[in-house]
Coordinates of C-alpha atoms in Angstrom, one line a residue:
X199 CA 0.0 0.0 0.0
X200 CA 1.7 3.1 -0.7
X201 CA 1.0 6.8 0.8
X202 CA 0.1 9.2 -2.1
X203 CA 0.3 13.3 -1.7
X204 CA -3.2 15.3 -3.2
X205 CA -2.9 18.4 -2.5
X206 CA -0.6 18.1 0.9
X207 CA -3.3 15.6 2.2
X208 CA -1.8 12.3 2.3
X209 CA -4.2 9.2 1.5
X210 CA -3.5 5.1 1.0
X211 CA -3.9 4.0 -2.2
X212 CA -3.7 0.7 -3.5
X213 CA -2.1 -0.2 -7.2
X214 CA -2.5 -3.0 -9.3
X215 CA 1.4 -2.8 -9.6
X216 CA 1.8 -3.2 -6.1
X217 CA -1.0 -5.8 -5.6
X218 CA -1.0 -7.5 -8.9
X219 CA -4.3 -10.1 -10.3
X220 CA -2.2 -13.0 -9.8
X221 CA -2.1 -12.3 -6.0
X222 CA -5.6 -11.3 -5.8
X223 CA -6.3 -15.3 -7.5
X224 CA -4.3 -16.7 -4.9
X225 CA -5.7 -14.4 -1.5
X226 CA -9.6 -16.0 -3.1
X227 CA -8.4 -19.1 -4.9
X228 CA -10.7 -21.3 -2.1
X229 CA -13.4 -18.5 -1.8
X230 CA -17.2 -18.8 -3.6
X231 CA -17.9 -15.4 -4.4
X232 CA -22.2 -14.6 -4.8
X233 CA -22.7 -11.7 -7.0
X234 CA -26.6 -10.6 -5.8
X235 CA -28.3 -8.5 -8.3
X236 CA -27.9 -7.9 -12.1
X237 CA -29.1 -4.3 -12.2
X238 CA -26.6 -1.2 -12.3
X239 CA -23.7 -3.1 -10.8
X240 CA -23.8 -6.6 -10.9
X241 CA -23.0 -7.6 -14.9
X242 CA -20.1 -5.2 -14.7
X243 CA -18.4 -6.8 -11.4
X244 CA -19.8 -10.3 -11.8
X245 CA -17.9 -10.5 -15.5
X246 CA -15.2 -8.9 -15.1
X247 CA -14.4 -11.4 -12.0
X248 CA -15.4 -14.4 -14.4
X249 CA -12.9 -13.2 -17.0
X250 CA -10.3 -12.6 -14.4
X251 CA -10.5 -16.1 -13.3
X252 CA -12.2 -16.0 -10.1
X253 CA -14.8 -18.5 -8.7
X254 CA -17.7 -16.2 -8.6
X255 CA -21.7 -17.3 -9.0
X256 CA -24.8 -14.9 -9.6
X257 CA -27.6 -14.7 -7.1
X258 CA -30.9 -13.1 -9.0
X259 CA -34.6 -13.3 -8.7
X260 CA -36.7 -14.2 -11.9
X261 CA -37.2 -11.4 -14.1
X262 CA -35.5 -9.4 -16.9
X263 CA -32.5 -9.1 -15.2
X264 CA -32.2 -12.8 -14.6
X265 CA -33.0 -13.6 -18.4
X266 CA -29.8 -10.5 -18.8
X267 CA -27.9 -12.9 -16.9
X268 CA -28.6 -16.1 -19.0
X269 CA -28.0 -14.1 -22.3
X270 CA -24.5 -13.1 -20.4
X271 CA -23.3 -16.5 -20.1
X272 CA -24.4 -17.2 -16.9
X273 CA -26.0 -21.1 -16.4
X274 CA -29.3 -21.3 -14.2
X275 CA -28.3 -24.4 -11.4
X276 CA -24.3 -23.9 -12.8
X277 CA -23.2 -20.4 -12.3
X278 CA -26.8 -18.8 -11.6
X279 CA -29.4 -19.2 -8.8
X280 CA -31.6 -17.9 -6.6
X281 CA -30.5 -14.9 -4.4
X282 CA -30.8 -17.9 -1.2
X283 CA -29.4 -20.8 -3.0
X284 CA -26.2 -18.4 -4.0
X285 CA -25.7 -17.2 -0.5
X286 CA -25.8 -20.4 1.0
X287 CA -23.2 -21.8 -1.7
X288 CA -21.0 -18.5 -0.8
X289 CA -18.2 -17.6 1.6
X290 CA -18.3 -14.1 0.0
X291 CA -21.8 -12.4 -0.5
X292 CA -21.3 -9.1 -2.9
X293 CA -24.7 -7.1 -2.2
X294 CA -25.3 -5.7 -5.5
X295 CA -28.6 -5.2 -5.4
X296 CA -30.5 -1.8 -5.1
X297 CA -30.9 -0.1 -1.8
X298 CA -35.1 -1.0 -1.4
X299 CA -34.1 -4.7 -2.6
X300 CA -31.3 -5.3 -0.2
X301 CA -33.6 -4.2 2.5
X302 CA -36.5 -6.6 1.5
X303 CA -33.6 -9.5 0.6
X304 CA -32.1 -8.8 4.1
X305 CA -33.7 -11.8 5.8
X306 CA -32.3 -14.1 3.1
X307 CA -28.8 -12.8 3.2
X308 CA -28.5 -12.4 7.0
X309 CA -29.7 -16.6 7.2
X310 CA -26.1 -17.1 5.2
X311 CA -23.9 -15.7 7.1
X312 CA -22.2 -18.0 8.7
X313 CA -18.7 -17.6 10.8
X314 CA -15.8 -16.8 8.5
X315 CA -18.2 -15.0 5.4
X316 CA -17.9 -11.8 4.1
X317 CA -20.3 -9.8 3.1
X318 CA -19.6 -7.1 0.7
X319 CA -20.9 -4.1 -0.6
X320 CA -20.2 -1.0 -3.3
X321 CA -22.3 1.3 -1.4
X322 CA -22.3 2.1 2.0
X323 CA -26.2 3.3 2.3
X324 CA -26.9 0.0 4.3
X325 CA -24.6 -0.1 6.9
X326 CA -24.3 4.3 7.3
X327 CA -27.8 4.2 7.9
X328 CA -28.7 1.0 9.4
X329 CA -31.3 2.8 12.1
X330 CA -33.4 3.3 8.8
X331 CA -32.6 0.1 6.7
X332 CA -32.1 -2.5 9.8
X333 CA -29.3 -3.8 8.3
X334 CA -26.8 -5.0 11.2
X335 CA -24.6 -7.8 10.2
X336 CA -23.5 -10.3 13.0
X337 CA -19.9 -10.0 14.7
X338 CA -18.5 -13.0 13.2
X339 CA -18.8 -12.1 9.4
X340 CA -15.9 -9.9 7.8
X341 CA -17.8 -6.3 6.2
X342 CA -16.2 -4.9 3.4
X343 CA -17.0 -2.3 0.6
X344 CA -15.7 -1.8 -3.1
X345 CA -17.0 1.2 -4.5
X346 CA -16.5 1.5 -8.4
X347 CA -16.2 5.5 -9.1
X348 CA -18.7 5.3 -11.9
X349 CA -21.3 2.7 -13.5
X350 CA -21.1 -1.0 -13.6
X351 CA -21.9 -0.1 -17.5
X352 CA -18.5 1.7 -17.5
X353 CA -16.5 -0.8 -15.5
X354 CA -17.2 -3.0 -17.9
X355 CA -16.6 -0.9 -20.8
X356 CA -12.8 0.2 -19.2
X357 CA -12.3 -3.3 -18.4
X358 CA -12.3 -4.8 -22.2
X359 CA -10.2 -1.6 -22.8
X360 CA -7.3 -2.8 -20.6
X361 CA -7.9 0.0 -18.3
X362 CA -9.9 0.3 -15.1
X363 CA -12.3 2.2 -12.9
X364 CA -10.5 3.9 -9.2
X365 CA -12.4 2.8 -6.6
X366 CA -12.8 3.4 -2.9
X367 CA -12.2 0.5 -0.6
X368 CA -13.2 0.5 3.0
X369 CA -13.8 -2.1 5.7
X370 CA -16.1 -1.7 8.4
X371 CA -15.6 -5.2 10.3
X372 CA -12.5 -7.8 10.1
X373 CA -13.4 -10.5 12.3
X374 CA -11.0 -13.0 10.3
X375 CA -8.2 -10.9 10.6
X376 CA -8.6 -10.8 6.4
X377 CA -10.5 -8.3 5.8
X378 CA -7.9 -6.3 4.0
X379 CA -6.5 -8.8 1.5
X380 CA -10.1 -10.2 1.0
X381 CA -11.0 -6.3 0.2
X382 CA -8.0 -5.1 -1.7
X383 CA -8.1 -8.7 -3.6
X384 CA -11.9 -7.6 -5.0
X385 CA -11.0 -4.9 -6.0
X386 CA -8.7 -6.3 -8.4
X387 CA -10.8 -8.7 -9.3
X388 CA -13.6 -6.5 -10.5
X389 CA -11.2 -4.2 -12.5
X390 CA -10.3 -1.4 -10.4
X391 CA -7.2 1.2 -11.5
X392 CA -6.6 1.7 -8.3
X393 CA -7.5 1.6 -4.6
X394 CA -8.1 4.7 -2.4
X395 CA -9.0 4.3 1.0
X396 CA -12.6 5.9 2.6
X397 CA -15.0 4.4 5.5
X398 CA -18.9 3.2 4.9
X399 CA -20.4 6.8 6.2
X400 CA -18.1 9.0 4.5
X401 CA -18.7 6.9 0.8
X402 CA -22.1 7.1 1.0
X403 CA -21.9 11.2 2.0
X404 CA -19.8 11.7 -0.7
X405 CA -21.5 9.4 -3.6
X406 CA -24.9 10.9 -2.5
X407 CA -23.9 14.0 -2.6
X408 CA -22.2 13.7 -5.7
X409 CA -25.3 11.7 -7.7
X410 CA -27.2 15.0 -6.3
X411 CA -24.8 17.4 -7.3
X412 CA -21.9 18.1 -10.1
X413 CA -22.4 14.4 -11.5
X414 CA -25.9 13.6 -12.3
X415 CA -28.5 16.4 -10.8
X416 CA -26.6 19.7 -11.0
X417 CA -25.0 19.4 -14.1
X418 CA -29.4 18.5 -15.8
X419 CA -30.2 21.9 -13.9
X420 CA -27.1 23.6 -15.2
X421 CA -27.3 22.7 -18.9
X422 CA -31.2 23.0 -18.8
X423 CA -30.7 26.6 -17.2
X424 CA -28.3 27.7 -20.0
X425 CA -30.4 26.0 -22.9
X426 CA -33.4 28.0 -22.0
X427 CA -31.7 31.1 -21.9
X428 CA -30.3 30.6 -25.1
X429 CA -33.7 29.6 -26.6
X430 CA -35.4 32.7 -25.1
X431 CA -33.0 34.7 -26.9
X432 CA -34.0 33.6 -29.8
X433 CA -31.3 30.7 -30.6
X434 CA -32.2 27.5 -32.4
X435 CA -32.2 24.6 -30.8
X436 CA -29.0 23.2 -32.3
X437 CA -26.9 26.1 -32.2
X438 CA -28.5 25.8 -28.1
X439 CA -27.4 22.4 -28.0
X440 CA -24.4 22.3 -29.0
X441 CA -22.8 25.6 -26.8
X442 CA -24.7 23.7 -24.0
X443 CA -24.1 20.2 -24.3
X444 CA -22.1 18.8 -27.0
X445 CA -18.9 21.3 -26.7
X446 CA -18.9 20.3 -23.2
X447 CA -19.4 16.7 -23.2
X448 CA -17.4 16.2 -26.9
X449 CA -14.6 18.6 -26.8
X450 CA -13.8 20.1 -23.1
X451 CA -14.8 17.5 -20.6
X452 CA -12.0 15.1 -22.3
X453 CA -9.3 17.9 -22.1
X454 CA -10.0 18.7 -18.5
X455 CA -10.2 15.3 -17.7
X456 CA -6.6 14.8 -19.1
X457 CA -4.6 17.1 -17.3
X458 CA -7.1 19.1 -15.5
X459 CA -9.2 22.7 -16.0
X460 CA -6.3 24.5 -15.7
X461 CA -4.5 22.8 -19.0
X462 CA -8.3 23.1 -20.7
X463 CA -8.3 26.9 -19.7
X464 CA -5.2 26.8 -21.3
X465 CA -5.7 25.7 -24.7
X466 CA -9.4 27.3 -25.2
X467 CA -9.0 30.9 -26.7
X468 CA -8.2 34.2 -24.9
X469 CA -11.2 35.4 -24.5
X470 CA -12.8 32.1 -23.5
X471 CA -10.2 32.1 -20.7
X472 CA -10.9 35.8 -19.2
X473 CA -14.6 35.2 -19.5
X474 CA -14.4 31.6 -17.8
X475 CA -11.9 33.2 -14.6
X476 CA -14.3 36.0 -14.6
X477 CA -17.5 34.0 -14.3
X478 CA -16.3 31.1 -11.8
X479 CA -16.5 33.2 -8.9
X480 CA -20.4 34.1 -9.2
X481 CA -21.6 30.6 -10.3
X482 CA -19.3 29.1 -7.1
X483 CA -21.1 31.6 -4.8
X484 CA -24.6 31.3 -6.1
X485 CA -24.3 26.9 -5.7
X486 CA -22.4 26.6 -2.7
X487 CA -25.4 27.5 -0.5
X488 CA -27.2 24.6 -2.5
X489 CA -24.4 22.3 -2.1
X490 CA -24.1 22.8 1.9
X491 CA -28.1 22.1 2.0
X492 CA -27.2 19.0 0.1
X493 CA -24.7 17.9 2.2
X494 CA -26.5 18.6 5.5
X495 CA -29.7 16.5 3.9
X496 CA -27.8 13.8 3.3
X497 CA -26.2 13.6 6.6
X498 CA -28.8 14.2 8.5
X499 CA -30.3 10.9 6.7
X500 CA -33.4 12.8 4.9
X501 CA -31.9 12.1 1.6
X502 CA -31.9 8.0 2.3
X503 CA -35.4 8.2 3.8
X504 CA -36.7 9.5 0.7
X505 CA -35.2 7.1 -1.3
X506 CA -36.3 4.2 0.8
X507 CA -39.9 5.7 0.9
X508 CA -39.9 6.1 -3.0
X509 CA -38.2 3.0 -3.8
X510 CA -40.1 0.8 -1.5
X511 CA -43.4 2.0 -3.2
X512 CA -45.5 -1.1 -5.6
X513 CA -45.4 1.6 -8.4
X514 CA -42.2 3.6 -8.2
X515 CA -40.6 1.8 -11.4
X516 CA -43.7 3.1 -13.5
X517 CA -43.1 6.5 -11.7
X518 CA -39.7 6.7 -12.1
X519 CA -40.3 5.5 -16.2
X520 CA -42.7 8.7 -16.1
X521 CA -40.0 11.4 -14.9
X522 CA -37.3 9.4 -17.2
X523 CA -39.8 9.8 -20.2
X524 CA -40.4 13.3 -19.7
X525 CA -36.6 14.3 -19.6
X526 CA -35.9 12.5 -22.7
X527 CA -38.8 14.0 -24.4
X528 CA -38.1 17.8 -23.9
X529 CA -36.7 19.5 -26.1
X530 CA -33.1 19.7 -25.0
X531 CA -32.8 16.4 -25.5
X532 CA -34.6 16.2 -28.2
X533 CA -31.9 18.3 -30.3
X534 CA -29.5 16.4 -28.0
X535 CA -31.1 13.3 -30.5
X536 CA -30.5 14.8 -33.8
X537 CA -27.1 16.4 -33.0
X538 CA -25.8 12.4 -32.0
X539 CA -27.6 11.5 -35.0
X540 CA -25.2 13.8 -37.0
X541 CA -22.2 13.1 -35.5
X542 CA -19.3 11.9 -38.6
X543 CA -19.0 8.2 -36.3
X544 CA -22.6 7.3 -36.9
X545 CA -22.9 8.8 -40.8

C-alpha cells in the first residue's frame, strides 16, 4: 500500500502494480464469491471477476434481469441461482442489489452468514444508515465495501479496454483478521485502476452528494438553465445544444479530464479564458449554498429516507419511467437526439 500526496493531504492507495491479479487469484483461490443482483452493478463486477478467473456465481430473482444474466453466459443451477441458494453456496456475499431490494432480501442474506463469510458491498447506504434500513450484520462475518467510481456499464466498458475504474475500498468489520487482503483482492478482481481508501459513512456522504450534485442532478439543472436562456434569446435549438451540451461533453470534458481545467483553460481561446476566470467566482457563490443544504440532507439521513420511501413503493418503477420519459422527451434532448444522429462516427 503506498501513501500518495493530493494536494498536501496524504491518502493510501492501493495499485494493481503493487497488488498484482495474480495475487488477488491466490488471497480468493478457495473462496465462492455470490454476485446478488444484475441491475446497475452486478453484470459489470460479476464479469469482469469471471474473466479474471475467479470463482464467482450470480444470485438473481426471476425477471428481466435474470434472463440479462442467462443471455451473459451465466447457467441457471451452474453459475446462476436464486438470491438464497447463492448465498448459501458462498463464503463471500457481494450485495449488489439496489438499496429498497437489499432491505427486503435482508432476511435471506442475514440466514447465510455464517462464521468466517464476508459480506460485501459497493455502497455504503446499508450499513451508514442502518437505524433506517435495519441492516446490522453479525460480529463474526468480515464487512467490506468496493466502491467503483462510476457505473457498472462503464466498468465493464474500461475493463475490455485494458484499463480500469478507481475505486474506494473500505472495511467496516474484520473479524477474520482478512478483511484487508479479501477487500484489496476484490477490487482487483472487479477491474479497479486503483485503490483509495474511505469508511462506509463517508462513501455514502460523498457518492450521494455527488449523484445530487456536479455528476448527475446539478450538471441536468445547469445545462437546462443555460439551454433556456439561449432559446429565449431567440437561438435555435441546435446552435442551443451544441454551446450547452455537446462542446462540453465532446470537446472540453475530455481535455480537462486529461490534465485538468487549468490545461483546458489553457488551450481554449483568450477570451474564452478571461470570460471563464471572470465568471467562476459568481456561479461558485450562487451553488455553494445549495451544495451545503445537500450535504447537511444527506447527513442528516433525509436524503436516504426519501429514497427508501420512493423505492419501497408497488409503483415507483412506473413512476420513475414517467419522470425518465419526460426528460428524454423535452426539447433539450430532443436536439440532443439529432445532433448524436449527425455526429461523422454514426454517418
Amino acid at each position: 500500500m503506498a501513501v500518495m500526496n493530493f494536494g498536501g493531504v496524504e491518502e493510501n492507495v492501493v495499485t494493481r502494480e503493487e497488488f498484482p491479479l495474480e495475487k488477488a487469484r491466490e488471497v480468493l483461490k478457495d473462496e465462492v464469491i455470490a454476485v446478488l443482483g444484475y441491475g446497475v452493478q452486478g453484470p459489470g463486477q460479476s464479469l469482469n471477476l469471471r474473466d479474471n478467473g475467479f470463482n464467482v456465481i450470480v444470485g438473481q430473482r426471476p425477471g428481466k434481469t435474470y434472463d440479462k444474466a442467462v443471455a451473459d453466459g451465466w447457467v441457471p443451477d451452474e453459475t446462476l441461482f436464486s438470491i438464497e441458494e447463492a448465498c448459501e453456496k458462498a463464503t463471500i456475499i457481494q450485495v449488489l442489489l439496489s438499496d429498497a431490494a437489499q432491505i427486503a432480501c435482508w432476511p435471506i442474506i442475514k440466514k447465510h452468514l455464517t462464521a468466517g463469510k464476508a459480506l460485501y458491498f459497493s455502497h455504503g447506504f446499508a450499513i451508514t444508515y442502518s437505524d433506517r434500513t435495519h441492516i446490522v450484520p453479525p460480529a463474526d462475518v468480515d464487512v467490506i465495501m468496493i466502491a467503483p467510481k462510476g457505473s457498472g456499464t462503464s466498468l465493464r466498458r474500461m475493463f475490455l479496454q485494458g484499463r480500469g475504474l478507481n475505486s474506494s475500498y473500505a472495511i467496516y468489520q474484520d473479524a477474520t483478521g482478512r478483511a484487508w487482503e479479501r477487500v484489496i483482492a476484490l477490487g482487483i478482481g472487479v477491474g479497479s485502476g486503483y485503490l483509495f481508501e474511505t469508511t462506509f459513512k463517508k462513501e455514502v456522504y460523498s457518492d450521494l452528494t455527488g449523484e445530487r450534485g456536479t455528476l448527475m442532478g446539478a450538471i441536468q439543472g445547469l445545462l437546462l438553465a443555460q439551454y433556456e436562456t439561449l432559446r429565449e434569446h431567440g437561438h435555435e435549438p441546435s446552435e442551443a445544444f451544441n454551446e450547452t451540451v455537446e462542446e462540453l461533453t465532446q470537446s472540453l470534458m475530455p481535455l480537462f479530464g486529461e490534465n485538468g481545467m487549468d490545461w483546458m483553460y489553457a488551450n481554449c481561446s483568450t477570451t474564452a479564458q478571461r470570460g471563464a476566470l471572470d465568471w467562476m467566482g459568481p456561479f461558485h457563490d450562487a451553488v455553494k449554498p445549495v451544495f451545503e443544504k445537500l450535504y447537511n440532507e444527506v447527513a442528516c439521513g433525509n436524503e436516504a429516507q426519501r429514497s427508501i420511501d420512493s423505492n419501497s413503493q408497488p409503483d415507483y418503477r412506473e413512476k420513475l419511467n414517467a419522470e425518465l420519459k419526460a426528460l428524454h422527451d423535452s426539447e433539450m434532448w430532443r436536439a440532443g437526439a439529432v445532433v448524436r444522429k449527425l455526429r461523422p462516427e454514426n454517418n
